[in-house]
mmCIF file of C-alpha atoms in Angstrom:
data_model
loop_
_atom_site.group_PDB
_atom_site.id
_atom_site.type_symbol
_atom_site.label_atom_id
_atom_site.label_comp_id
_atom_site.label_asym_id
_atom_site.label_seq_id
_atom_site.Cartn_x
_atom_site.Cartn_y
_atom_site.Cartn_z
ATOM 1 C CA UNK A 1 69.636 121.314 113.925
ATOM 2 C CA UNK A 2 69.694 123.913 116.456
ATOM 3 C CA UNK A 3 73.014 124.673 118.560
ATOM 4 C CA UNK A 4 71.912 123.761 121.998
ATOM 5 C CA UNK A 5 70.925 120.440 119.915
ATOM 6 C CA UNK A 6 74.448 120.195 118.154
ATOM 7 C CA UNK A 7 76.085 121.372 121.655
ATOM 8 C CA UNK A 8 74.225 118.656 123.187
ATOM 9 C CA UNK A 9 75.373 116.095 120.751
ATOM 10 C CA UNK A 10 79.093 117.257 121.129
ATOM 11 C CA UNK A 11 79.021 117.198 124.504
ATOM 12 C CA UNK A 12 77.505 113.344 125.026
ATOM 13 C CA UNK A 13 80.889 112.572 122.051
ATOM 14 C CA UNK A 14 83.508 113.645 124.351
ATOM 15 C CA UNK A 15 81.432 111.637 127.065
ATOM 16 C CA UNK A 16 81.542 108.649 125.043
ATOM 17 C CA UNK A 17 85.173 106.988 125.779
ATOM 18 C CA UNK A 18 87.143 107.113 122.879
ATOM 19 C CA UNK A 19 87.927 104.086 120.382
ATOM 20 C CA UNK A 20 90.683 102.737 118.446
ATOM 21 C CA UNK A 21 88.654 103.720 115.131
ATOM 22 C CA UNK A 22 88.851 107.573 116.769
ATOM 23 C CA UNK A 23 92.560 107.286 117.033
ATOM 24 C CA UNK A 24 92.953 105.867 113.102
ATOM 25 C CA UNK A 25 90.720 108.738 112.229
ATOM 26 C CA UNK A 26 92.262 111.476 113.808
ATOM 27 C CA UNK A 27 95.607 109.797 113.069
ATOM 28 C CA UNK A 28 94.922 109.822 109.292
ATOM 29 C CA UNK A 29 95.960 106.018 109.404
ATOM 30 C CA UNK A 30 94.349 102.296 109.434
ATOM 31 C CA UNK A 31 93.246 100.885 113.116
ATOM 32 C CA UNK A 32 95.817 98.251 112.777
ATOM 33 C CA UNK A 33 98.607 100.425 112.599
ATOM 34 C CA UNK A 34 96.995 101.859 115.756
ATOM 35 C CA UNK A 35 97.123 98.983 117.467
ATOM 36 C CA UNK A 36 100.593 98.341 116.488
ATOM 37 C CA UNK A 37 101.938 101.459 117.547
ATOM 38 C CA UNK A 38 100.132 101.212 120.805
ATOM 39 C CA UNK A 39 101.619 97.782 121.440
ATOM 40 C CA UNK A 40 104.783 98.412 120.219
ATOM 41 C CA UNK A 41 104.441 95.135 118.209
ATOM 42 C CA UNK A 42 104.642 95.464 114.456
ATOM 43 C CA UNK A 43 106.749 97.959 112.445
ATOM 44 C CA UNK A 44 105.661 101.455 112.390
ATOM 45 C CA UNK A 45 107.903 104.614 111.699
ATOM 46 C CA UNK A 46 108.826 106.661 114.211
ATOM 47 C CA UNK A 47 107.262 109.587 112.824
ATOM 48 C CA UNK A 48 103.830 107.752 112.489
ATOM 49 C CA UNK A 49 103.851 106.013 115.863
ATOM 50 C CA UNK A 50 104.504 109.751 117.390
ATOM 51 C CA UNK A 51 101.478 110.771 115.852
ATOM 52 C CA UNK A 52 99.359 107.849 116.465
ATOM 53 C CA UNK A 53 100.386 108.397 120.282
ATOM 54 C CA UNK A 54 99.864 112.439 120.085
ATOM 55 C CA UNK A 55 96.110 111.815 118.697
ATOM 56 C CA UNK A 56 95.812 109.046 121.438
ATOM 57 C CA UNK A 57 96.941 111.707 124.615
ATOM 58 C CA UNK A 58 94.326 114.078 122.839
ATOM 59 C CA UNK A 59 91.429 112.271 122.883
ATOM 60 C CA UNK A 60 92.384 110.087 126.175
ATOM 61 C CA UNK A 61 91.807 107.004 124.827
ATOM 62 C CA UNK A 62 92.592 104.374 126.701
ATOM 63 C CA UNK A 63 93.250 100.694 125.428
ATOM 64 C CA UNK A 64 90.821 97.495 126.505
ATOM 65 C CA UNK A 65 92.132 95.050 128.800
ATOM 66 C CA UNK A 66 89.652 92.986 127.694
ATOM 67 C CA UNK A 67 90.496 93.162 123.921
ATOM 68 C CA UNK A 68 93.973 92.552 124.781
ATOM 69 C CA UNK A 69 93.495 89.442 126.530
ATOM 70 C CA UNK A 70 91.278 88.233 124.101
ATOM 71 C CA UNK A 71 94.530 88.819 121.548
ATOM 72 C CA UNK A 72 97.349 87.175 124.182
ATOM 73 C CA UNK A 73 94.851 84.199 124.681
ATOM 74 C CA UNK A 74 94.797 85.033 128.544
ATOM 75 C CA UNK A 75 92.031 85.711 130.916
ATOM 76 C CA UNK A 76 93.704 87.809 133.101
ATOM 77 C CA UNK A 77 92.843 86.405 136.066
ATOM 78 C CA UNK A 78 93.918 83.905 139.066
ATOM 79 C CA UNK A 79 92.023 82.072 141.936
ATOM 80 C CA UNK A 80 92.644 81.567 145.378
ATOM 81 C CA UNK A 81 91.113 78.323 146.839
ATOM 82 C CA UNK A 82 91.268 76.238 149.939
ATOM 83 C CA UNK A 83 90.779 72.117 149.837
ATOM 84 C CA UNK A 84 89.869 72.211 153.406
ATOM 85 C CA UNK A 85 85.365 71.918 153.367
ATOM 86 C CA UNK A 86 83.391 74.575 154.688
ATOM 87 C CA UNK A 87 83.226 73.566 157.879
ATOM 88 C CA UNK A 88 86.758 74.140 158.580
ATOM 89 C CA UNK A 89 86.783 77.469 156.411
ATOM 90 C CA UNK A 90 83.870 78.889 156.878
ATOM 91 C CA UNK A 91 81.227 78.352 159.748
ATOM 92 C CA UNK A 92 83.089 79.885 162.777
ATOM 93 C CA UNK A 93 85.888 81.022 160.829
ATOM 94 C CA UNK A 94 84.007 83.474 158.639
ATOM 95 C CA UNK A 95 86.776 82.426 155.991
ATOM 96 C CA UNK A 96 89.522 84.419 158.432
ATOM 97 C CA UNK A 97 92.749 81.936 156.795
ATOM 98 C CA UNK A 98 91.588 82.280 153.272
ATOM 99 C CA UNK A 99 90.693 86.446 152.946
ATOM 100 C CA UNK A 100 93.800 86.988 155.275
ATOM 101 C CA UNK A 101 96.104 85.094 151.978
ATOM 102 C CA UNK A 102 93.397 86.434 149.782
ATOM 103 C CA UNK A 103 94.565 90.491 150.291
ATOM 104 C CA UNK A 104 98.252 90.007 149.955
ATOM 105 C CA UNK A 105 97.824 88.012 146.760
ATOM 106 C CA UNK A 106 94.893 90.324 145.551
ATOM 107 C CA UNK A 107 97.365 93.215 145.597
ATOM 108 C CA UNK A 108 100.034 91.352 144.296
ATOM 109 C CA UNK A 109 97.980 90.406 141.284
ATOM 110 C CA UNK A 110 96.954 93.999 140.415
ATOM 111 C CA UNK A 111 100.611 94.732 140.562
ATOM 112 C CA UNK A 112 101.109 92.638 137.682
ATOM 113 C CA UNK A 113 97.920 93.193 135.632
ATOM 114 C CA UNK A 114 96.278 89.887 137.097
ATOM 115 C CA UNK A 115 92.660 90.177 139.030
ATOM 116 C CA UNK A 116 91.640 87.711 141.740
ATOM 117 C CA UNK A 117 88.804 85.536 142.423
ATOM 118 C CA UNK A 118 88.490 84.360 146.116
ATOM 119 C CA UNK A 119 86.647 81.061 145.334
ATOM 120 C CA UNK A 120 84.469 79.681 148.280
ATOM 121 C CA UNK A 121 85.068 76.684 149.902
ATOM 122 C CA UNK A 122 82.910 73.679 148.849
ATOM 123 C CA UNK A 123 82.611 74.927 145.579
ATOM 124 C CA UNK A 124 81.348 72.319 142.891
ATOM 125 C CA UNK A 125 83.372 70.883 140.236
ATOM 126 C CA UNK A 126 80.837 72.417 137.622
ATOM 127 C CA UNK A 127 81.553 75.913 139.152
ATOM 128 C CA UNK A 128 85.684 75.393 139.012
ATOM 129 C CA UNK A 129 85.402 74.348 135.236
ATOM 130 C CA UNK A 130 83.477 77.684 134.833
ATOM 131 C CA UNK A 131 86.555 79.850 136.167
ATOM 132 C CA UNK A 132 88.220 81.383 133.721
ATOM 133 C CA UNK A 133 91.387 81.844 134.886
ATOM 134 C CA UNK A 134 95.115 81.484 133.735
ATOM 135 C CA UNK A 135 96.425 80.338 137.291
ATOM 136 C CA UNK A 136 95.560 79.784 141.142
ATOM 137 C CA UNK A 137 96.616 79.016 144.671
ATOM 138 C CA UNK A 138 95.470 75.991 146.741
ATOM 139 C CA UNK A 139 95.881 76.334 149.901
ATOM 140 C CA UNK A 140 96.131 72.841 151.958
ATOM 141 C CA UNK A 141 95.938 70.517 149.214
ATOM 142 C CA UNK A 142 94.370 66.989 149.582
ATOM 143 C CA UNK A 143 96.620 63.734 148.291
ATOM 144 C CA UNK A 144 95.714 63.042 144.606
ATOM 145 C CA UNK A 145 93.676 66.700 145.515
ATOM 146 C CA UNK A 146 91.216 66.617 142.292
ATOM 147 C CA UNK A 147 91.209 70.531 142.469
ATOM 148 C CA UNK A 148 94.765 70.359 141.361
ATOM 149 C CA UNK A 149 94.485 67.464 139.011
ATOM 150 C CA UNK A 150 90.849 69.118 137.170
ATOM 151 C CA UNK A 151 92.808 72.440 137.183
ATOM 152 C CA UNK A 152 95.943 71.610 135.721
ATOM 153 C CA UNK A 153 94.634 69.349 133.031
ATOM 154 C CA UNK A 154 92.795 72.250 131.667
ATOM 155 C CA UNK A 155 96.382 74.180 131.710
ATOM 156 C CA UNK A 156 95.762 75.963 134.604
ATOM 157 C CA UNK A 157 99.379 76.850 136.271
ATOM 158 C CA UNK A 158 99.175 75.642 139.798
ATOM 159 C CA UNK A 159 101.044 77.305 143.019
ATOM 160 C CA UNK A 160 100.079 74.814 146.181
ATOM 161 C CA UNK A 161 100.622 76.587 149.605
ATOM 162 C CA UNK A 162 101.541 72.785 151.692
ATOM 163 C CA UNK A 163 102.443 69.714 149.874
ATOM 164 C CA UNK A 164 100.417 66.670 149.073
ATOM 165 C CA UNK A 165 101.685 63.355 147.349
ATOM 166 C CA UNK A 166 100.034 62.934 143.673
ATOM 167 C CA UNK A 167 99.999 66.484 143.419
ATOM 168 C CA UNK A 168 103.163 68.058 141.158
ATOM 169 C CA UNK A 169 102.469 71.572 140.802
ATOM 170 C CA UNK A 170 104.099 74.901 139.313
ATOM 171 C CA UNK A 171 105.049 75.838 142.304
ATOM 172 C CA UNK A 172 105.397 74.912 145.753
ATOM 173 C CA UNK A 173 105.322 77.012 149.261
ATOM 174 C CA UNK A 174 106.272 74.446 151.628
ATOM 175 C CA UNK A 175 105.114 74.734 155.004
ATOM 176 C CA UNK A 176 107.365 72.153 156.428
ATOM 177 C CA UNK A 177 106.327 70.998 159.891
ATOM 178 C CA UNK A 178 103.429 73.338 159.542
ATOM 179 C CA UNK A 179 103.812 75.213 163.139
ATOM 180 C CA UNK A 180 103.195 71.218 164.533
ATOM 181 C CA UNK A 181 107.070 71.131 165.926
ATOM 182 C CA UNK A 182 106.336 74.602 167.315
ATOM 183 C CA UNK A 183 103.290 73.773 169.167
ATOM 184 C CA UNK A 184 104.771 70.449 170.407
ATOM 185 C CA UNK A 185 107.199 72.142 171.939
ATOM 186 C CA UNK A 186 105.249 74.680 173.944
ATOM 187 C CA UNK A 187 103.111 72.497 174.959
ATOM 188 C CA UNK A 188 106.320 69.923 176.433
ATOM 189 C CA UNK A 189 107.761 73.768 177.743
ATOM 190 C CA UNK A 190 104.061 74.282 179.703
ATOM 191 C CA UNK A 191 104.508 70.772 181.219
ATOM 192 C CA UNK A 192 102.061 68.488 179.253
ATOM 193 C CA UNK A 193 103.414 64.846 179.057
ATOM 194 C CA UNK A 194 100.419 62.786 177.674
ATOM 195 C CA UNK A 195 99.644 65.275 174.468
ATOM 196 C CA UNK A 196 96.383 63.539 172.334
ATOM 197 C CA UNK A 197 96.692 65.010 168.583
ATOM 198 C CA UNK A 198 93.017 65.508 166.868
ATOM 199 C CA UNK A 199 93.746 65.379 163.198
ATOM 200 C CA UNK A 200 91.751 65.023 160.023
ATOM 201 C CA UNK A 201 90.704 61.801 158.265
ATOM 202 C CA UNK A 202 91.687 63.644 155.020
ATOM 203 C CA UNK A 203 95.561 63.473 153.614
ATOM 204 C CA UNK A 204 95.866 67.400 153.910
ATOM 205 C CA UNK A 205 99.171 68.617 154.310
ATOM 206 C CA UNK A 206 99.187 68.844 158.105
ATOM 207 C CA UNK A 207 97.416 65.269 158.323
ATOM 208 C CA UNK A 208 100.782 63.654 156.614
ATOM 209 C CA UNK A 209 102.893 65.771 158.842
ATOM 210 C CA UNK A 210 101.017 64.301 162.323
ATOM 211 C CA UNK A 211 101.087 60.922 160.395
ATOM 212 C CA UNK A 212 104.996 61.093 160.107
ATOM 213 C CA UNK A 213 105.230 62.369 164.027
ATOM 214 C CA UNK A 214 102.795 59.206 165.226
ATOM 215 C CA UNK A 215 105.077 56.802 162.784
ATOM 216 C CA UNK A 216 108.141 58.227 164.640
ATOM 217 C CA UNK A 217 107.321 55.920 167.761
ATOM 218 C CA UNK A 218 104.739 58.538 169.181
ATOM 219 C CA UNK A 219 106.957 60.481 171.325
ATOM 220 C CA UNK A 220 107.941 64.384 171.157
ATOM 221 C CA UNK A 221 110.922 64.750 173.806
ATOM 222 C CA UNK A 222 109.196 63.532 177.204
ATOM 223 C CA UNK A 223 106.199 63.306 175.983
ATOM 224 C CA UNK A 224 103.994 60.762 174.317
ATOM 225 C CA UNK A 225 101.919 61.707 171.630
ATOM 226 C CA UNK A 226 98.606 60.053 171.093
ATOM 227 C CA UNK A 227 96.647 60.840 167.654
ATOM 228 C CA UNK A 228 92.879 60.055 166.334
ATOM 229 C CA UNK A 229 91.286 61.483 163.624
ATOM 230 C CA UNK A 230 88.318 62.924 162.462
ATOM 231 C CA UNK A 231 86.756 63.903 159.598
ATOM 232 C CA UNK A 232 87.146 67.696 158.458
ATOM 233 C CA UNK A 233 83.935 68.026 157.425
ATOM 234 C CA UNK A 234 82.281 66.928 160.556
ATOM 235 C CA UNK A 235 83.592 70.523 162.328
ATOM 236 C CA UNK A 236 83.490 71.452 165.730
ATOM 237 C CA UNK A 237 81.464 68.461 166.728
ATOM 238 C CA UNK A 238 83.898 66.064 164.996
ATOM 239 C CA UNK A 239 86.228 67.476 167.331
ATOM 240 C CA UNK A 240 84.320 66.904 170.303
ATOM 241 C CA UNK A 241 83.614 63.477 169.347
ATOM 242 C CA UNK A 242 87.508 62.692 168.908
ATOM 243 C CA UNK A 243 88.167 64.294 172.098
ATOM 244 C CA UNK A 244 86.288 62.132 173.914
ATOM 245 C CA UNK A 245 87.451 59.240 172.617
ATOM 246 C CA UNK A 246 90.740 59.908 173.335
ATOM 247 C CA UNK A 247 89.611 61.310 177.290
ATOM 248 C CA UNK A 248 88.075 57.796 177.822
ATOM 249 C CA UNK A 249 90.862 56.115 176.349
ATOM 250 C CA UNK A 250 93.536 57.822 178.329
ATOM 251 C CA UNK A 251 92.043 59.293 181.054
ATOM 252 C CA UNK A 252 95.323 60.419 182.261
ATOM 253 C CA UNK A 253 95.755 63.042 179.034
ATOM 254 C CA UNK A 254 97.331 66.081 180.026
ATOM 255 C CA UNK A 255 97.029 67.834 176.619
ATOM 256 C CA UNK A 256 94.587 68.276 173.575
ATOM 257 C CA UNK A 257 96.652 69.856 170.146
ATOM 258 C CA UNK A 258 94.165 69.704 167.014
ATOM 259 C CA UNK A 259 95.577 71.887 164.363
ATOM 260 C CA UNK A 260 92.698 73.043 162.798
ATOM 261 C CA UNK A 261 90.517 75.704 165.039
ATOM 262 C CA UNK A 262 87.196 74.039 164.636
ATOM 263 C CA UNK A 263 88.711 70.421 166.299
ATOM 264 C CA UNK A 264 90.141 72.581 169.225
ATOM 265 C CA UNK A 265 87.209 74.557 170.133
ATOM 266 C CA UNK A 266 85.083 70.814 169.889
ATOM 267 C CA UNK A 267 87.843 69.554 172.220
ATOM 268 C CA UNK A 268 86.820 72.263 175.029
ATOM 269 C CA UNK A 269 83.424 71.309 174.745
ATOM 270 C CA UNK A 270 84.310 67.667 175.262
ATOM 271 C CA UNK A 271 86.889 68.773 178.301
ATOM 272 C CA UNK A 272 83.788 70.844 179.596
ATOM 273 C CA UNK A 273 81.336 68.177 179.334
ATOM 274 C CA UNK A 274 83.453 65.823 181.557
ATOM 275 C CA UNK A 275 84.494 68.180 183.975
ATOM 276 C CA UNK A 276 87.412 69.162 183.117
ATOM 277 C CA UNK A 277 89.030 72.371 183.533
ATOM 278 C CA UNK A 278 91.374 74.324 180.824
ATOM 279 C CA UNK A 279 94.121 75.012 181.792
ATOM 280 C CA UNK A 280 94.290 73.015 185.220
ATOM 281 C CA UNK A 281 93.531 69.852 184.144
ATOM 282 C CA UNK A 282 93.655 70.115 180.688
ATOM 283 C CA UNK A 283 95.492 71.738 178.204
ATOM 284 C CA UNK A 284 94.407 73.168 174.911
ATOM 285 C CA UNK A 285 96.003 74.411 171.625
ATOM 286 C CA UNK A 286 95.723 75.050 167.747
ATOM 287 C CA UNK A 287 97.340 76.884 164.782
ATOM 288 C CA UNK A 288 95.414 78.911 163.535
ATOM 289 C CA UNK A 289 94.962 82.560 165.036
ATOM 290 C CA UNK A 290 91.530 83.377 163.962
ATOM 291 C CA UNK A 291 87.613 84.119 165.539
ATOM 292 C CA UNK A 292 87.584 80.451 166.656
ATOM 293 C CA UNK A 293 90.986 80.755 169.132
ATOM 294 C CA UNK A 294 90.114 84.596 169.915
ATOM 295 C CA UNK A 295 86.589 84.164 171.122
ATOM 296 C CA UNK A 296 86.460 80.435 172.357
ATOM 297 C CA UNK A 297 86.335 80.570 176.293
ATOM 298 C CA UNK A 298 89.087 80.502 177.477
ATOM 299 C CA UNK A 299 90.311 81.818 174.483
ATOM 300 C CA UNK A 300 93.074 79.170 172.384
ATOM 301 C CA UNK A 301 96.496 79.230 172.447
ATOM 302 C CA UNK A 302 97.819 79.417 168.697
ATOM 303 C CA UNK A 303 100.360 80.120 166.032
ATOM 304 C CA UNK A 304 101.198 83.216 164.419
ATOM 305 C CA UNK A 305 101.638 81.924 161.391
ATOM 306 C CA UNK A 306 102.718 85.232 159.369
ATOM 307 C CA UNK A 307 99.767 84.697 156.866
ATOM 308 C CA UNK A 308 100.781 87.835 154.957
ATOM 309 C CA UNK A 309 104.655 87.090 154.085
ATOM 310 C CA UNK A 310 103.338 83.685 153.316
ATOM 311 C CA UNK A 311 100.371 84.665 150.509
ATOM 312 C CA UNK A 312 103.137 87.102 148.893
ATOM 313 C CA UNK A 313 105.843 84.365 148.781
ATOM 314 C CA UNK A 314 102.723 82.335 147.405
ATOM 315 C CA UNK A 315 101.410 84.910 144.956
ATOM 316 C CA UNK A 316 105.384 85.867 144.254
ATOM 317 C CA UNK A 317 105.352 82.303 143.706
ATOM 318 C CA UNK A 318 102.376 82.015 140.908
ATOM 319 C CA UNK A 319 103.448 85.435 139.413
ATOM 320 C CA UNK A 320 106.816 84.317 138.092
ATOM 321 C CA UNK A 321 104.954 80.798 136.928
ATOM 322 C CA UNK A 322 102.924 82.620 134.600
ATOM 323 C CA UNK A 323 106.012 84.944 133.601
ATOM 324 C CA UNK A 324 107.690 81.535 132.322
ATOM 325 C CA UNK A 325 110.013 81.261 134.692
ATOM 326 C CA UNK A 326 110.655 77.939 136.855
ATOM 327 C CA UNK A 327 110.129 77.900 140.529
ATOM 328 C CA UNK A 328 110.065 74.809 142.142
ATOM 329 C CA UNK A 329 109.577 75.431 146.141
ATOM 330 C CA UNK A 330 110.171 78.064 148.704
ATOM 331 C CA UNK A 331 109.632 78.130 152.098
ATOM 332 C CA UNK A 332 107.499 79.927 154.682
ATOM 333 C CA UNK A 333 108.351 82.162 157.777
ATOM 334 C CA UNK A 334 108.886 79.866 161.300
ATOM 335 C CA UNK A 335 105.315 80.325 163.128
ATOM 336 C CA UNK A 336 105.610 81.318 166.385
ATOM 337 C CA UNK A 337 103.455 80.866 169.285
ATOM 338 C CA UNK A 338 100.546 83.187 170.919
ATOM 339 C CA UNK A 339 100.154 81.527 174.821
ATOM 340 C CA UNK A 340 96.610 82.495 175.744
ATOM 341 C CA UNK A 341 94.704 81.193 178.300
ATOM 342 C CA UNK A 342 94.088 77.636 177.405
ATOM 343 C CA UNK A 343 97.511 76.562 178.199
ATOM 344 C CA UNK A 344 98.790 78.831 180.752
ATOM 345 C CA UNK A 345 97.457 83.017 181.210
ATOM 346 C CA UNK A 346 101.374 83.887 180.946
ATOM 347 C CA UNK A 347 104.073 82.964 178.257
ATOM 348 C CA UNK A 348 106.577 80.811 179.628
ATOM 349 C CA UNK A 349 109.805 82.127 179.680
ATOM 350 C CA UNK A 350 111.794 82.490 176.260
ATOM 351 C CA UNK A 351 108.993 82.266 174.378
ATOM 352 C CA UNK A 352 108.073 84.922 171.944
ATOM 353 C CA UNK A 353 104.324 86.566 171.121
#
């Protein structure tokens, strides 16, 4: 062998990332009492664990997340998901709700050795049973929601960002009112009187909270509050459809709230359609701050709903599940309301943006 041939040779070995079987070698000891002394699991003298650590800082080895979840029976990684279909999350929303909890969580994760999978919505049951994972976060969970149910009979640990009956999970962030008291009130403070609430057909979490406001005897303060559904799936035009069923049914409507973006911005289409104006003769509001409220014209009145502190509390949440610990619920920040053009061009006095 020549030496630019054994140089060459050398050269690609200290390329080549070091092993466990390195360590032992250079150690003078078996690859088990490597691993030991890496782990600190196992009883290895003080003098030999030194040296098993000195050869490891010499040749930069590194141990193999992989290998060690394969050894701790975990996979090392959670999901983030949302019940709501793809119409909702996705067309027009360019999945705004879910990547703005996705970050927070995605660096909470890392913090703690996890990795995250942001899983689409609509995805098939054949694709959830695929995930590998060791927990995950639904966000907006459906009553009896068979995400939750498939998930957690597999032993996946489950933190739920809203509460749905039939579903017990790890963990719960409650949402409470879910910004509805918030936006009921702004729109009372603005003047509306005759408020028609677009919700979904579906038992998400702010469905049951509408449900329990229209069971209350359909009033908030001075005003009455008249609901209809539609289904989530059916989008923006769903929400055009229930809008004008509710405009020919009371005429005299003063208000349109529809929590979910994609009903609100099918509502303006229905006001436009009959010649209505928003603001003047009809008023228009969501929850969610995303593309759908920023670029619908006029553009929506909606909630800051402090996304961010609310996927930590969430991820928080699903980190201490999977530490052992028990959790139970916690709440979220109070949303607070963004006045844009569709209910008046300036915030009414006292309230914040």
């Amino acid at each position: 062998m020549s030496r630019d041939e054994g140089h060459g040779r050398m050269t690609e070995a200290r390329r080549r990332p070091a092993t466990i079987a390195d360590v032992a070698a250079l150690a003078g000891v078996s690859r088990t009492t490597v691993s030991h002394a890496l782990s600190g699991k196992g009883r290895v003298d003080p003098a030999t664990r030194a040296r098993v650590q000195e050869a490891a800082n010499r040749l930069g080895y590194r141990p193999s997340p992989r290998a060690q979840r394969l050894r701790g029976g975990s996979s090392g990684a959670v999901a983030i998901l949302s019940a709501l279909p793809a119409s909702i999350v996705g067309a027009g929303s360019d999945m705004g709700f879910l990547i703005e909890m996705a970050m927070p969580v995605a660096r909470a994760c890392l913090a703690h050795g996890y990795a995250l999978m942001l899983v689409p919505p609509d995805a098939s049951r054949g694709h959830l049973d695929g995930l590998d994972i060791d927990g995950a976060i639904v966000l907006d969970p459906l009553a009896d929601d068979p995400t939750c149910v498939a998930l957690m009979s597999r032993g996946v640990r489950i933190v739920t960002v809203g509460s749905a009956p039939g579903v017990t999970p790890d963990a719960v962030v409650d949402r409470g009112m879910a910004g509805v008291d918030v936006m009921l009130d702004h729109l009372v403070a603005v003047g509306a009187r005759r408020i028609g609430v677009i919700a979904s057909e579906e038992l998400h979490a702010l469905s049951r909270v509408l449900g329990e406001v229209a069971r209350g005897g359909g009033r908030w303060g001075p005003a009455d509050v008249l609901p209809v559904s539609a289904a989530a799936a059916a989008g923006e035009e769903g929400g055009r459809e229930a809008a004008h069923a509710l405009l020919e049914s009371h005429p005299e409507l003063d208000a349109v709230y529809a929590p979910l973006d994609a009903f609100a911005v099918g509502a303006v289409t229905a006001a436009r359609e009959r010649g209505l104006t928003i603001p003047g003769d009809l008023l228009v509001a969501t929850n969610y701050d995303g593309p759908r409220a920023a670029t619908s014209d006029p553009a929506l009145t909606a909630l800051d709903l402090d996304l961010p502190e609310t996927a930590r509390r969430a991820a928080d949440s699903l980190m201490r599940v999977l530490g052992g610990e028990r959790v139970g619920t916690v709440s979220v920040p109070e949303p607070v309301v963004i006045p844009r053009a569709s209910t008046s061009v300036a915030a009414p006095k006292g309230w914040r943006r």
